[in-house]
Structures are given as C-alpha cells and as structure tokens.
XYZ file of N, CA, C and O in Angstrom:
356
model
N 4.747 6.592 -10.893
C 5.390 6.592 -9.592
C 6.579 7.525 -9.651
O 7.201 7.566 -10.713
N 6.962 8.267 -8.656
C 8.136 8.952 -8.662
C 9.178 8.342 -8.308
O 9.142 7.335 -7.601
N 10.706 9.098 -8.944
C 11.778 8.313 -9.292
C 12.152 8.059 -7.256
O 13.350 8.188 -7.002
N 11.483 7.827 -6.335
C 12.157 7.240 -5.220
C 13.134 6.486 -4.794
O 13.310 5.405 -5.357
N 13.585 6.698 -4.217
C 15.139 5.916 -3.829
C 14.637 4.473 -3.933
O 13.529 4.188 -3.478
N 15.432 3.532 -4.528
C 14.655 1.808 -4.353
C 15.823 0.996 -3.163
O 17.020 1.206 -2.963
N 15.177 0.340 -2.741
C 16.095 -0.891 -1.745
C 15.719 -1.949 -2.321
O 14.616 -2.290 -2.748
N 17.096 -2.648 -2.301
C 17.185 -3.924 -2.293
C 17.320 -5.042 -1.441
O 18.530 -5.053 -1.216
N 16.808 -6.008 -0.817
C 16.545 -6.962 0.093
C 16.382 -7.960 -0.482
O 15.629 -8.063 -1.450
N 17.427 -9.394 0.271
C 17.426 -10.295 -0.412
C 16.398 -10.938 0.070
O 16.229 -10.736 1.272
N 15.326 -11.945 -0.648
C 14.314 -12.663 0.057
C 14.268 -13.668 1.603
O 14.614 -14.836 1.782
N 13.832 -12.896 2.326
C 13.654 -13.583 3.619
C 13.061 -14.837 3.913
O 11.883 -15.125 3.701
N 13.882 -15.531 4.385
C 13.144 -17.038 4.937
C 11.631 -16.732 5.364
O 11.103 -15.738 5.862
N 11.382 -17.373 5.163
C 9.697 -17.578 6.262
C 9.740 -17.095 7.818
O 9.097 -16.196 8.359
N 10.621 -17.905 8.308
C 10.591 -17.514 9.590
C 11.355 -16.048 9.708
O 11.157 -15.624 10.847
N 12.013 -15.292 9.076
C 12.601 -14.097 9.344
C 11.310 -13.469 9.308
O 10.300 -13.833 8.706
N 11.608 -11.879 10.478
C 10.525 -10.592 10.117
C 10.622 -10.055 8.727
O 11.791 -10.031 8.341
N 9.878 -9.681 7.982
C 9.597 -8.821 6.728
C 10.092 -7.279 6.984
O 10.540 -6.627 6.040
N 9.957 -6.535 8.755
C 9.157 -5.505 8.905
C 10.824 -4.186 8.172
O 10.606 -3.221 7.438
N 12.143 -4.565 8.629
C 13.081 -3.729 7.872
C 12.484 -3.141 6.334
O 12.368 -1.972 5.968
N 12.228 -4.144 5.754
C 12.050 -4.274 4.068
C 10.656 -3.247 4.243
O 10.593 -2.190 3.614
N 9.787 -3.600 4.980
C 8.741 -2.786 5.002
C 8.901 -1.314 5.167
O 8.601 -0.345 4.471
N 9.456 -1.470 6.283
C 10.043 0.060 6.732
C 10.701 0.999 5.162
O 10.352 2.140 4.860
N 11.615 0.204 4.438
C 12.154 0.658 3.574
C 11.628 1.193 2.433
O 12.079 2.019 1.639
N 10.265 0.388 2.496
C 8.971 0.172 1.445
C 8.122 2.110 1.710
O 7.789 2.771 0.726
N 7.989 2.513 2.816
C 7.770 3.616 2.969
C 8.524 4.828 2.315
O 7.982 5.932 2.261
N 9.910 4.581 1.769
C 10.460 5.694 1.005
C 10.760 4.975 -0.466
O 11.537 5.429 -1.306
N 10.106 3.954 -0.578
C 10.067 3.758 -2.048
C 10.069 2.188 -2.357
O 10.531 1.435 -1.500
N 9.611 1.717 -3.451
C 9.899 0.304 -4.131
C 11.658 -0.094 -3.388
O 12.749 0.471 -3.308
N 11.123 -1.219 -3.029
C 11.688 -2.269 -2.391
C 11.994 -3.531 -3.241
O 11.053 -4.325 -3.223
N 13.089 -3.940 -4.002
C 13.478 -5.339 -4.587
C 13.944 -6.334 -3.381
O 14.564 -6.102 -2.343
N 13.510 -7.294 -3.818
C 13.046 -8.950 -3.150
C 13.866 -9.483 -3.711
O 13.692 -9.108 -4.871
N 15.069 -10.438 -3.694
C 15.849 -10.660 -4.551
C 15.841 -12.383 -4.519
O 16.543 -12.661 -3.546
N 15.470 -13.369 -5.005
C 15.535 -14.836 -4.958
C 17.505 -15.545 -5.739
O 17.947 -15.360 -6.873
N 17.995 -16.102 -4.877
C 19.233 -16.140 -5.498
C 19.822 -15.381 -6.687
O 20.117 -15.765 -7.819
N 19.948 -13.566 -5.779
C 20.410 -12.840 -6.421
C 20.313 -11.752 -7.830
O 21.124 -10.970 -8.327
N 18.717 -12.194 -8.219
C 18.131 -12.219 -9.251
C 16.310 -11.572 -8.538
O 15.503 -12.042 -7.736
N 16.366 -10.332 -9.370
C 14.973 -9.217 -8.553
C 13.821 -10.378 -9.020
O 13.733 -10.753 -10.189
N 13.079 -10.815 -8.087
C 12.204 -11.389 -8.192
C 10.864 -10.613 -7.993
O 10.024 -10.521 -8.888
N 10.708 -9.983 -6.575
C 9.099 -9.716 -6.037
C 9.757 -7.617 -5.686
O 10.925 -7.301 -5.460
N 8.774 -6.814 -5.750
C 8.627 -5.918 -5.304
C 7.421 -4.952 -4.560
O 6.409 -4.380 -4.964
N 8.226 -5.127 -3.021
C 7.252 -4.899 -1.913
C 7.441 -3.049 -1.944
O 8.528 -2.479 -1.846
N 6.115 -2.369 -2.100
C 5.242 -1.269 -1.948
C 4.530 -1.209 -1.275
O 3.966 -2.137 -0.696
N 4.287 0.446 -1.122
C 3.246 0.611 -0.353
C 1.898 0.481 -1.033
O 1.822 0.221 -2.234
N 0.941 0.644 -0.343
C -0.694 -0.121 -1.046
C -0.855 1.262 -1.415
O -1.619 1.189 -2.376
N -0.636 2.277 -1.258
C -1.046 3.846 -2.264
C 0.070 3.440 -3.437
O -0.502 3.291 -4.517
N 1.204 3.269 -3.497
C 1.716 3.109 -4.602
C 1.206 1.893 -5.469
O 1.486 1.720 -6.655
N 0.558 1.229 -4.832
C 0.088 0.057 -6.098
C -1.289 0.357 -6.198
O -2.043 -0.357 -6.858
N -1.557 1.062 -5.773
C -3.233 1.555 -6.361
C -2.876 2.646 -7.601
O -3.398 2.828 -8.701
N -1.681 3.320 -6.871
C -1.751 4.261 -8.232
C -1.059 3.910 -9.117
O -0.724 4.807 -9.890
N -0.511 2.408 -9.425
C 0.282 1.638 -10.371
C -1.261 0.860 -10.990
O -1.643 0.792 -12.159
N -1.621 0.578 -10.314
C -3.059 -0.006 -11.042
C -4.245 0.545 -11.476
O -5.193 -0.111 -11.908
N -4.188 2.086 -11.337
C -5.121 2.930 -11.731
C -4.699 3.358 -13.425
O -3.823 4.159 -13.752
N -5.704 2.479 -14.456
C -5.324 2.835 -15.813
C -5.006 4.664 -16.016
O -5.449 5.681 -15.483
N -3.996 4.358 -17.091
C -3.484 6.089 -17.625
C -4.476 6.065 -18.429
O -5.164 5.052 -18.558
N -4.764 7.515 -19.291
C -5.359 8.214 -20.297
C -5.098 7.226 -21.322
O -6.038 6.788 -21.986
N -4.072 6.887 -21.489
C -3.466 6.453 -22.726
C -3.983 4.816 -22.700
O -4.163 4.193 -23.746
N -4.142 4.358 -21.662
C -4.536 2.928 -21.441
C -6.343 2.889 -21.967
O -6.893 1.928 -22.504
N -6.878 4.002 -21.678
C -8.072 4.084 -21.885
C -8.449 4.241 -22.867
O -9.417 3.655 -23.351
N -7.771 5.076 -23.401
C -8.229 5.719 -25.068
C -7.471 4.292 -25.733
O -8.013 3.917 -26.772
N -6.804 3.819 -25.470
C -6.441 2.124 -26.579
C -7.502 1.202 -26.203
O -7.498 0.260 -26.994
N -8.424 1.086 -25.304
C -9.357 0.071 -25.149
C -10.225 0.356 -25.879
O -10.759 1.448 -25.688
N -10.849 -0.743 -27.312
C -11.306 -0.969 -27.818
C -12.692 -1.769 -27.608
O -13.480 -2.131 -28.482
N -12.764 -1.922 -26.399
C -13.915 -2.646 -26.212
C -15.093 -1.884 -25.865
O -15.079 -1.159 -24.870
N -16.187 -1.996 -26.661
C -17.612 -1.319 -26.448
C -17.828 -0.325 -25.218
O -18.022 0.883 -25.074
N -17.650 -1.857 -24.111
C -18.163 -1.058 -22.621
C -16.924 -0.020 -22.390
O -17.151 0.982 -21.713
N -15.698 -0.216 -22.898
C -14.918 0.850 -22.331
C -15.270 2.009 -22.968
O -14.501 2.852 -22.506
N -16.187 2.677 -23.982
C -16.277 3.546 -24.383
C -16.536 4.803 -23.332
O -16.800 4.570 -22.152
N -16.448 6.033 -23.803
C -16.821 7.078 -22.568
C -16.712 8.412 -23.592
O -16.148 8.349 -24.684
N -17.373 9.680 -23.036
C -18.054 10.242 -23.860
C -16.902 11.210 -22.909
O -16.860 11.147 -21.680
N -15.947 12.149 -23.793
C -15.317 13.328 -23.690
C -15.668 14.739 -24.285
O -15.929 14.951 -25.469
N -15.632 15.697 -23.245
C -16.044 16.960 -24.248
C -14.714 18.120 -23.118
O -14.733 18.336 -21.907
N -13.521 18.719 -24.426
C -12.826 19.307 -24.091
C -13.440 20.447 -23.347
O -14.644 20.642 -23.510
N -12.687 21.300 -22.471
C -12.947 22.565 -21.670
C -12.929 23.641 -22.643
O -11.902 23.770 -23.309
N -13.883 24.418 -22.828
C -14.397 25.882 -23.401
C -12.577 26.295 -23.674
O -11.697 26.338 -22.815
N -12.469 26.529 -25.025
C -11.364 27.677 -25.380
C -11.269 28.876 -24.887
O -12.180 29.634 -25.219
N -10.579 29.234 -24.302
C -10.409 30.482 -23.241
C -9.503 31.762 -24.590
O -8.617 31.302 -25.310
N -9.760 32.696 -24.662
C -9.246 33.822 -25.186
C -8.379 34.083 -24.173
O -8.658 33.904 -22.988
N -7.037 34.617 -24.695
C -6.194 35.387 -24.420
C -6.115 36.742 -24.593
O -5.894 37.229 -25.702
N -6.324 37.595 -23.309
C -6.829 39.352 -24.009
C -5.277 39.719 -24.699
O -4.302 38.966 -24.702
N -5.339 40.740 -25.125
C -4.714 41.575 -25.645
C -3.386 41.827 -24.778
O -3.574 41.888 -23.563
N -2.248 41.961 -25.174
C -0.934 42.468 -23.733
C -1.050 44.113 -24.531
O -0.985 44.482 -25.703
N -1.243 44.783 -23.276
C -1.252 46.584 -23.479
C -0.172 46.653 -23.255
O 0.208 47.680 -23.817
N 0.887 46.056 -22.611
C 2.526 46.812 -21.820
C 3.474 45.832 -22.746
O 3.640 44.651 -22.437
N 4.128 46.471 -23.995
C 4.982 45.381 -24.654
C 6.045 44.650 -24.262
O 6.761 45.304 -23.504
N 6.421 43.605 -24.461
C 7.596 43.077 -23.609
C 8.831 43.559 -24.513
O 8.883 44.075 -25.630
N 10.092 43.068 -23.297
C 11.047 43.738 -24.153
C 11.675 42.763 -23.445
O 11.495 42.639 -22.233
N 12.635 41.822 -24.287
C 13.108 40.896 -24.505
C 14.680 41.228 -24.572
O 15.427 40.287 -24.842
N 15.041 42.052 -24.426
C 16.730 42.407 -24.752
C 17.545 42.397 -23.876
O 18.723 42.650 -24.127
C-alpha cells in the first residue's frame, strides 16, 4: 500500500453515520479508535484486495505441494556494444 495520509476516528456509536470516516477512507487507511487505543481499520475494498493479494515472497515460502508452480525466467537479453564512449568528467 502506499505511504497515504492515515485518519484517525474515534469509534462511532451504532447509531452515528460511518459516512465522514468513509469519505476519509478514500485518501487512505482510516484508524477506528475503541477508548483511545487503534482498534479496527476502515479501507477501501481495492486497498484490501491488494493487502490480501499474496507477495512473491509469500509464495515462494509456501511449502505446501498444491502451492507449487512452475517458473521459467525471461530470455537473457545482450547488451550491444556502446560505439560513442562516455565521458564522465
């Protein structure tokens, strides 16, 4: 997730609207605060899909059979030759 501005909102009664906190939720993670202390954090549903979409790194540590998956790196590309030398000075 990107470093987005966060709000803080203290937890709303039941009967209060949610929709401020929501609103706020559109420019970034939103803290829920239960006597003063971050309890819940309201997002948007693209940001928690892409909080719940495993990393590379989550994948390659799963050890379990079915998680296996078959990788084959991209063709090594040559670098031609530089004809015009650089000059660095």
């Amino acid at each position: 997730m990107s470093n987005a501005a966060r709000s803080t909102f203290p937890m709303p009664p039941a009967d209060d609207q949610i929709a401020p906190a929501a609103q706020a939720a559109a420019n970034g993670p939103v803290v829920l605060t239960e006597n003063g202390e971050p309890a819940y954090v309201l997002m948007t549903h693209e940001d928690y899909l892409r909080l719940k979409r495993p990393s590379i790194v989550d994948m390659l540590a799963d050890m379990r059979p079915e998680a296996d998956f078959d990788f084959e790196p991209p063709a090594r590309q040559e670098i031609p030759d530089r004809k015009t030398p650089i000059d660095f000075g």
